[in-house]
C-alpha cells in the first residue's frame, strides 16, 4: 500500500480531493463497515425519499438485519436515484419495524466514535461552519494536535466530512456514551465547529455509507468516498487521551456570588443555577425542599421519575455518593450496581425546581422559594459560591482528603466497569502535586489587578474548601456524621429466590465433613455476616 500525495481542487465553495492511501474496499480487513460496526446485534439500514409525499416531509424507513454480513451486503447492493441510504452506527438489542426501533433506548453496542463536520452551504443557502472540506479537515487536524486525539478515518460525505475513529472491540452503548459526552465537551472547548449539530454523543446516529450518493442537492449528486484510513484503537486508550485533554483545559474563573438570603417578606430574589464551583449539602437541601425531604424520609420510595430527579441532584452534593445509596435503597427497583453506574454516567446539571414542580406540584406548590431559585441545589450552599473556585469544585467531584491507617492521603472514587462498583484509589499529596502541578489556576489578583496563578495540585490541597473527611469507616447501618466517609454501599449482589441445595450439601459434607454441630456453626456464622454486617464476627 503506497501513500499518495493529497491533491486539492477548489471549485467555488467546495473542495474535492483524493485520499491519502489507496483502499482495497473489497477485502474483509480493509472494509470500513466491518471496522466500525459491532460484530453482534441487530443492524439498521435507513432509506430517505428525496421528494415530499402528499405535502409532507419525507420520512425514513428502516430495514433490519440480525447478521452484519447480510446488512453490509444490502448496503453494497443499494442502487436508487429516488432515495438516499444511511446506516446506524450502533447495533440494537431487538429488530425494529419499518418505521420505528432506531432509538437511543434500543441501542446495544458501538465500535466507533464519530463527528459529522458540516462544510460549504446548506439547502437553505446559508454557509456552514467551514467554507469547504479543506478548512474542515484542517480544523480536525488542529484539534487532534492540541488534544492528542488520534487523526481518525476521514470520509468525504459529499458536502462535508465524517471523522470516524474505529475501536478494536464493541462497547455497550451506556459505557460508550460516558466517553462520547467527554469528547463532546472537549470539542466544545477546543473546536466547536466539529460538532455544530451536537450529535457526537448520539449513539442512534445514522451516517451515509461509503460509495453511496449524497443527493441533498438532487441536481448535483456526490459520491461518498474514503479520504483517509486509520487503525482501530482500544476504547480505554481513547478514554485516557480524552480524560487527559479535559484535565489540561484551563480552569474557568470563579463566577461572582449571586445567592441572596430571602428577606422576611420573601420579596428578594435568588437567581443561580449552582455549579461545579459551589459546595452544597444534601442534608441542608432536605431541610428546605419538600420533594427532597420526602425522598429522604421514604428512602427513595417514590415514582421512578422523582427518584431519578433526586439522584441527579444528589450526585452534585458534598455527601455524594455515600448518601445516594442510603436515601434511595427503599425504591422497588433499587440496585446498588445500577445506581453506581448511574452515578458514574451522570453529567447533567443539578435538577431544576421547574422539573421537580412538574413531577410533584402538590409538594412544590407551597414552597417559600417558588419563583426565586432555579434549582434546590442553592439551598444547600455551605459557603458563598464565590468563595469556592471552579477548580476546587472540579477536584472535589471525585477526590477527597482522608485519613487511612493514621496517614493522610488523597482518595479518588473510581468506578470499576468490570466489577460494576466503586473503589477508592489512594495517592500521597506529592502524587497529586506531580499529577496536577503542570496546570496553573488563577487564585487571586495583584494590586495592579494582574492575575496571580498557582499550580493546581498545590492550590487544591491548600484550599479550605477541599473535600475532606476525618475518618473512613465501613458503616452498613448508615452514618449521620458528615466528617466520616462511609465505605458501605450495599451488598455486592442482589438477593434472588432459588435453590441452593448443592451449595448447602457442599458446606455440610465437604467443608464440615458431615459434622452436624460444625455445619450448624458455619451456617450461623455465614448468616450473621449478612444479618449484622456492622458487627465484627471475631472469627476468621
XYZ file of C-alpha atoms in Angstrom:
540
model
C 0.000 0.000 0.000
C 1.742 3.199 -1.153
C 0.832 6.557 0.248
C -0.248 9.164 -2.286
C 0.163 12.883 -2.002
C -3.113 14.668 -1.275
C -4.397 16.727 -4.185
C -6.753 19.616 -3.645
C -9.030 21.032 -6.299
C -11.087 24.060 -5.307
C -14.309 24.690 -7.177
C -16.433 27.636 -5.995
C -17.300 26.924 -2.341
C -16.495 23.212 -2.185
C -13.390 21.070 -2.325
C -12.854 17.587 -3.696
C -9.590 15.843 -3.054
C -8.042 12.373 -3.265
C -7.473 10.014 -0.337
C -4.076 9.747 1.341
C -3.928 5.989 0.812
C -5.297 3.554 -1.677
C -8.067 1.494 -0.079
C -8.991 -2.042 -1.019
C -12.677 -1.823 -0.058
C -13.306 -5.312 -1.338
C -11.239 -7.148 1.262
C -12.555 -8.113 4.699
C -9.687 -6.488 6.607
C -9.933 -3.120 4.862
C -13.692 -2.843 4.586
C -14.682 0.208 6.619
C -18.081 -1.187 7.581
C -16.502 -4.250 9.175
C -14.094 -1.940 11.022
C -16.632 0.468 12.556
C -19.680 -1.748 13.191
C -20.184 -4.040 16.209
C -19.916 -7.746 15.479
C -23.247 -8.730 17.013
C -26.745 -7.371 17.418
C -29.389 -6.112 15.031
C -28.301 -3.698 12.306
C -30.331 -0.918 10.731
C -30.356 0.463 7.188
C -32.326 3.700 6.779
C -33.725 4.970 3.481
C -34.941 8.528 2.906
C -37.052 9.505 -0.161
C -35.920 12.642 -1.968
C -39.370 14.112 -2.613
C -42.305 15.038 -0.400
C -45.415 12.867 -0.468
C -48.859 14.413 -0.080
C -47.300 17.693 1.043
C -45.451 16.048 3.947
C -41.713 15.898 4.519
C -40.207 12.525 3.598
C -39.756 10.089 6.486
C -37.047 7.482 6.932
C -37.953 3.825 6.615
C -35.857 1.050 8.099
C -34.622 -2.400 7.165
C -33.280 -4.702 9.890
C -30.671 -7.469 9.803
C -29.524 -9.813 12.576
C -26.257 -10.597 10.768
C -23.653 -7.989 9.969
C -22.748 -9.753 6.732
C -26.309 -9.535 5.398
C -26.515 -5.893 6.466
C -23.319 -4.991 4.560
C -24.488 -6.949 1.516
C -27.694 -4.886 1.492
C -25.749 -1.614 1.759
C -23.441 -2.531 -1.113
C -26.354 -3.601 -3.303
C -28.313 -0.375 -2.780
C -28.994 1.484 -6.045
C -31.653 4.153 -6.199
C -31.913 7.637 -7.656
C -35.079 8.476 -5.722
C -33.762 7.648 -2.230
C -30.723 8.198 -0.058
C -29.278 5.454 2.151
C -27.942 5.773 5.696
C -26.600 3.297 8.241
C -26.946 3.318 12.024
C -23.639 3.449 13.868
C -24.931 1.215 16.674
C -26.276 -2.301 16.780
C -29.628 -2.739 18.516
C -30.994 -5.127 21.122
C -34.054 -6.103 19.095
C -35.007 -5.672 15.427
C -37.364 -2.756 14.872
C -40.055 -2.179 12.279
C -40.100 -0.275 9.008
C -40.961 2.910 10.912
C -39.512 2.522 14.408
C -36.866 0.910 16.605
C -33.927 3.258 15.967
C -33.913 4.973 19.347
C -31.146 5.509 21.893
C -33.002 3.352 24.397
C -32.933 0.460 21.899
C -29.198 0.687 21.118
C -26.930 -2.134 22.254
C -23.284 -1.588 21.219
C -20.974 0.681 19.221
C -17.492 0.343 17.809
C -16.653 3.858 16.639
C -16.512 7.482 17.792
C -17.754 9.879 15.121
C -18.013 13.527 14.136
C -20.206 14.976 11.382
C -18.365 18.057 10.121
C -20.521 20.482 8.129
C -18.847 22.284 5.220
C -19.949 24.513 2.362
C -23.591 25.602 2.184
C -26.874 24.097 3.351
C -30.005 23.564 1.266
C -31.227 26.925 2.582
C -28.199 28.643 1.049
C -26.705 29.545 4.428
C -22.969 28.887 4.930
C -21.909 26.068 7.254
C -19.172 26.257 9.898
C -16.369 25.634 7.403
C -16.277 27.105 3.910
C -15.006 23.866 2.396
C -13.704 20.404 3.248
C -10.089 21.583 3.392
C -10.964 24.026 6.174
C -12.924 21.280 7.919
C -10.012 18.844 7.794
C -7.543 21.492 8.948
C -9.760 22.210 11.959
C -9.961 18.474 12.719
C -6.198 18.022 12.489
C -5.625 21.069 14.681
C -7.992 19.616 17.297
C -6.102 16.295 17.197
C -2.740 18.028 17.563
C -3.889 20.061 20.586
C -5.628 17.210 22.416
C -3.644 14.126 21.393
C -6.786 12.587 19.872
C -5.727 10.264 17.004
C -6.305 11.519 13.477
C -9.328 9.391 12.514
C -10.733 7.895 9.346
C -11.840 10.844 7.180
C -14.740 10.370 4.788
C -15.927 12.811 2.140
C -19.683 12.737 2.840
C -20.477 14.666 -0.321
C -20.564 18.177 1.080
C -18.981 17.799 4.497
C -16.753 15.270 6.257
C -17.188 12.337 8.615
C -14.435 11.722 11.177
C -14.656 8.087 12.303
C -12.372 6.608 14.957
C -12.788 2.792 14.925
C -12.369 0.725 18.106
C -10.810 -2.700 18.466
C -13.850 -4.113 20.297
C -17.554 -3.404 20.609
C -18.605 -1.289 23.617
C -22.000 -1.240 25.317
C -23.959 1.912 24.447
C -24.192 3.185 28.039
C -20.434 2.857 28.563
C -19.702 4.389 25.152
C -21.941 7.391 25.900
C -19.947 8.310 29.030
C -16.779 8.811 26.969
C -18.642 10.330 23.992
C -20.046 13.027 26.290
C -16.488 13.796 27.442
C -15.412 14.030 23.777
C -18.338 16.361 23.147
C -17.170 18.634 25.996
C -13.609 18.587 24.679
C -14.731 19.526 21.160
C -16.924 22.327 22.556
C -13.908 23.753 24.398
C -11.342 23.430 21.578
C -13.119 23.437 18.180
C -16.948 23.707 18.492
C -17.415 23.667 14.721
C -16.596 19.939 14.659
C -19.915 19.293 16.414
C -22.169 22.002 15.024
C -25.223 19.708 15.194
C -24.364 18.488 18.727
C -24.580 14.807 17.754
C -21.195 13.406 18.842
C -22.797 11.540 21.772
C -25.938 10.419 19.870
C -25.499 6.673 19.665
C -28.598 6.204 17.490
C -26.976 8.403 14.818
C -27.082 7.483 11.121
C -24.441 8.384 8.527
C -24.018 7.788 4.817
C -22.000 4.659 3.934
C -19.011 4.661 1.603
C -19.767 4.609 -2.134
C -23.349 5.761 -1.560
C -24.547 9.001 -3.159
C -25.326 12.214 -1.311
C -28.416 13.590 -3.058
C -29.115 16.500 -0.706
C -28.808 18.634 -3.835
C -30.641 16.419 -6.415
C -29.160 18.284 -9.376
C -25.607 17.755 -8.109
C -25.304 14.253 -6.544
C -21.948 13.485 -4.933
C -20.281 10.183 -4.147
C -19.311 9.385 -0.534
C -15.618 8.403 -0.620
C -12.796 7.482 1.721
C -10.110 10.169 2.090
C -8.007 8.754 4.921
C -7.897 5.431 6.752
C -6.590 4.670 10.249
C -6.088 1.694 12.535
C -8.592 0.790 15.285
C -7.793 1.925 18.847
C -8.568 0.429 22.238
C -11.553 2.025 23.952
C -9.606 2.509 27.199
C -6.776 4.177 25.287
C -9.117 6.772 23.754
C -10.846 7.368 27.092
C -7.455 8.069 28.728
C -6.488 10.519 25.955
C -9.782 12.407 26.315
C -9.523 12.493 30.124
C -6.002 13.889 29.959
C -7.030 16.529 27.432
C -10.000 17.583 29.569
C -7.803 17.800 32.658
C -5.408 20.067 30.763
C -8.107 22.590 29.873
C -7.628 25.925 31.677
C -9.882 26.375 34.693
C -12.728 28.857 34.274
C -12.553 31.884 36.566
C -14.905 31.698 39.527
C -18.259 33.407 38.996
C -19.343 36.120 41.451
C -21.860 35.120 44.093
C -25.483 35.548 43.092
C -27.035 33.918 46.159
C -29.056 36.160 48.453
C -30.826 35.134 51.642
C -34.576 35.811 51.271
C -35.839 38.659 53.432
C -38.726 38.131 55.923
C -41.219 39.453 53.384
C -39.912 36.879 50.892
C -39.633 39.558 48.257
C -35.951 39.192 47.425
C -34.870 37.006 44.560
C -32.489 34.067 44.370
C -31.012 33.699 40.903
C -28.443 30.965 40.430
C -28.125 27.592 38.800
C -25.482 26.164 41.075
C -22.455 24.513 39.546
C -19.076 22.929 39.886
C -17.613 25.744 41.886
C -20.276 25.629 44.601
C -20.336 23.306 47.591
C -23.846 22.183 48.525
C -25.086 19.807 51.248
C -27.945 17.369 50.582
C -28.807 17.415 54.298
C -29.354 21.184 54.160
C -31.360 20.939 50.931
C -33.703 18.371 52.505
C -34.441 20.801 55.352
C -35.817 23.358 52.884
C -37.068 21.347 49.858
C -40.249 19.286 50.426
C -39.594 16.936 47.492
C -36.077 16.173 48.656
C -37.258 15.692 52.249
C -39.935 13.239 51.064
C -37.295 11.365 49.057
C -35.052 11.182 52.149
C -37.812 10.156 54.574
C -39.197 7.371 52.352
C -35.708 6.047 51.472
C -36.471 6.569 47.801
C -39.960 5.011 47.791
C -41.200 7.468 45.162
C -42.009 7.241 41.459
C -39.096 6.314 39.219
C -39.064 9.774 37.589
C -38.873 11.509 41.007
C -36.221 9.020 42.160
C -34.084 9.757 39.095
C -34.516 13.549 39.501
C -33.405 13.350 43.144
C -30.415 11.163 42.236
C -29.264 13.742 39.650
C -29.402 16.435 42.349
C -27.667 14.233 44.956
C -24.772 13.495 42.613
C -23.676 17.139 42.851
C -23.852 17.337 46.667
C -20.901 17.061 49.033
C -22.244 13.827 50.569
C -22.293 12.067 47.199
C -22.024 9.167 46.564
C -22.495 7.755 50.095
C -25.847 9.377 50.817
C -27.261 8.344 47.431
C -27.452 4.685 48.470
C -28.708 5.465 51.959
C -31.540 7.671 50.696
C -32.585 5.600 47.672
C -32.318 1.977 48.855
C -36.080 1.754 49.555
C -37.052 2.141 45.891
C -38.544 -1.037 44.422
C -36.076 -1.037 41.525
C -33.044 -0.039 43.601
C -29.857 -1.874 42.693
C -26.503 -0.991 44.179
C -24.630 -1.791 40.963
C -27.045 0.036 38.653
C -27.114 3.062 40.956
C -23.312 3.208 40.956
C -23.399 3.017 37.158
C -25.859 5.936 37.019
C -23.613 7.947 39.334
C -20.601 7.283 37.106
C -22.507 8.274 33.960
C -24.288 11.359 35.309
C -23.067 14.508 33.544
C -26.196 16.687 33.680
C -26.510 19.812 35.879
C -28.465 19.692 39.172
C -32.209 19.085 38.736
C -34.198 22.317 38.421
C -37.163 23.461 40.514
C -39.245 23.595 37.333
C -38.624 19.892 36.744
C -39.449 18.988 40.363
C -42.602 21.119 40.196
C -43.789 19.231 37.131
C -43.285 15.928 38.944
C -44.608 16.955 42.386
C -46.883 20.008 42.002
C -48.505 19.495 45.429
C -45.202 19.445 47.309
C -43.789 22.383 45.349
C -46.965 24.492 45.399
C -46.409 25.939 48.874
C -42.618 26.263 48.676
C -41.399 29.578 50.104
C -38.660 29.700 47.467
C -41.009 29.174 44.496
C -40.063 31.503 41.650
C -36.956 32.688 43.489
C -34.455 29.925 42.737
C -33.680 27.887 39.655
C -32.584 24.711 41.442
C -32.797 23.391 45.035
C -29.024 22.943 44.814
C -28.569 26.524 46.078
C -30.474 25.730 49.291
C -27.598 23.556 50.471
C -24.777 26.044 49.997
C -22.307 25.763 52.835
C -20.221 28.679 51.586
C -20.928 31.558 49.187
C -20.399 30.468 45.605
C -17.594 32.995 45.043
C -15.501 31.518 47.890
C -15.177 28.145 46.157
C -13.458 28.393 42.746
C -14.382 26.103 39.883
C -11.089 24.222 40.099
C -11.808 23.250 43.719
C -15.305 22.056 42.810
C -13.921 20.042 39.895
C -11.300 18.342 42.074
C -13.846 17.759 44.869
C -16.132 15.913 42.468
C -14.260 12.611 42.718
C -11.358 13.293 45.117
C -11.111 13.999 48.821
C -8.548 14.121 51.612
C -8.952 11.430 54.257
C -7.151 9.515 56.976
C -6.333 5.821 56.440
C -4.237 3.877 58.942
C -3.079 7.083 60.596
C -1.814 8.533 57.298
C -3.378 11.488 55.472
C -3.895 10.641 51.801
C -5.917 11.766 48.804
C -8.652 9.300 47.852
C -10.225 9.104 44.411
C -13.598 7.460 43.784
C -13.156 5.214 40.738
C -15.888 3.185 39.060
C -14.744 -0.326 38.089
C -16.543 -1.323 34.878
C -15.565 -4.982 35.292
C -16.762 -5.390 38.885
C -19.520 -2.783 38.373
C -18.781 -0.923 41.592
C -16.798 1.990 43.063
C -13.495 1.614 44.876
C -11.086 4.087 46.473
C -7.734 4.770 44.847
C -5.255 6.433 47.230
C -2.433 8.858 46.428
C 0.029 10.838 48.504
C -0.028 14.641 48.491
C 3.157 14.580 46.419
C 1.476 12.271 43.868
C -1.281 14.869 43.445
C 1.271 17.642 43.001
C 3.187 15.560 40.450
C -0.017 14.889 38.510
C -1.618 18.352 38.511
C 1.101 20.942 39.088
C 1.697 21.310 35.360
C -1.664 23.121 35.288
C -1.888 26.687 36.578
C -5.047 28.211 38.051
C -5.903 31.789 38.989
C -6.092 32.213 42.767
C -6.324 35.990 43.011
C -5.084 39.317 41.645
C -2.234 41.728 42.420
C -2.641 45.398 43.300
C -2.399 46.184 39.600
C -5.215 43.655 39.005
C -2.956 41.219 37.146
C -3.813 37.543 37.880
C -1.930 35.512 40.479
C -1.519 31.886 39.393
C -0.658 28.771 41.354
C -0.105 25.087 40.428
C -3.431 23.211 40.546
C -2.200 20.474 42.920
C -0.952 22.962 45.492
C -3.976 25.222 45.088
C -6.480 22.453 45.778
C -4.568 20.864 48.647
C -4.150 24.258 50.366
C -7.735 25.448 49.847
C -10.030 25.390 52.896
C -12.945 24.172 50.761
C -11.243 20.972 49.572
C -13.445 17.918 50.285
C -12.186 16.246 53.451
C -13.227 13.529 55.922
C -11.695 12.966 59.333
C -12.306 9.204 59.180
C -13.147 6.458 56.672
C -15.285 3.620 58.000
C -17.427 0.699 56.875
C -20.832 1.536 58.367
C -23.637 -0.646 56.910
C -26.130 0.801 59.406
C -25.597 4.278 57.925
C -23.724 7.357 59.088
C -25.064 10.786 60.043
C -21.637 12.310 60.733
C -20.677 14.482 57.741
C -16.994 14.203 58.733
C -16.973 10.409 58.238
C -16.785 8.773 54.807
C -18.924 5.616 54.696
C -17.426 2.874 52.525
C -20.559 0.704 52.651
C -22.734 0.909 49.529
C -24.851 -2.165 49.940
C -24.079 -5.797 49.194
C -22.267 -6.703 46.004
C -25.086 -8.968 44.782
C -28.848 -8.680 44.914
C -30.873 -11.435 46.689
C -32.696 -13.766 44.314
C -35.093 -16.546 45.252
C -33.944 -20.018 44.287
C -32.489 -23.328 45.434
C -29.013 -23.534 46.947
C -29.153 -27.250 47.707
C -25.825 -28.019 46.052
C -24.022 -25.289 47.990
C -25.607 -26.429 51.265
C -24.503 -30.026 50.613
C -21.001 -28.818 49.788
C -20.768 -26.884 53.081
C -22.089 -29.802 55.093
C -20.281 -32.762 53.527
C -17.053 -31.170 52.217
C -16.263 -28.174 54.421
C -17.744 -29.651 57.623
C -17.065 -33.346 56.834
C -20.675 -34.229 57.701
C -20.358 -32.935 61.283
C -23.846 -31.566 62.175
C -22.586 -29.386 65.043
C -19.862 -27.850 62.907
C -22.301 -27.414 60.000
C -24.764 -25.548 62.248
C -21.957 -23.251 63.458
C -20.752 -22.419 59.911
C -24.288 -21.682 58.651
C -24.991 -19.380 61.603
C -21.601 -17.687 61.171
C -22.327 -17.009 57.477
C -25.857 -15.768 58.218
C -24.618 -13.403 60.903
C -22.328 -11.623 58.414
C -25.368 -10.724 56.306
C -27.813 -10.041 59.142
C -25.404 -7.900 61.215
C -22.708 -6.703 58.765
C -21.679 -3.825 61.072
C -20.652 -6.219 63.898
C -17.227 -7.932 63.674
C -17.545 -11.728 63.584
C -14.424 -12.150 65.743
C -13.725 -15.433 63.933
C -11.726 -15.682 60.714
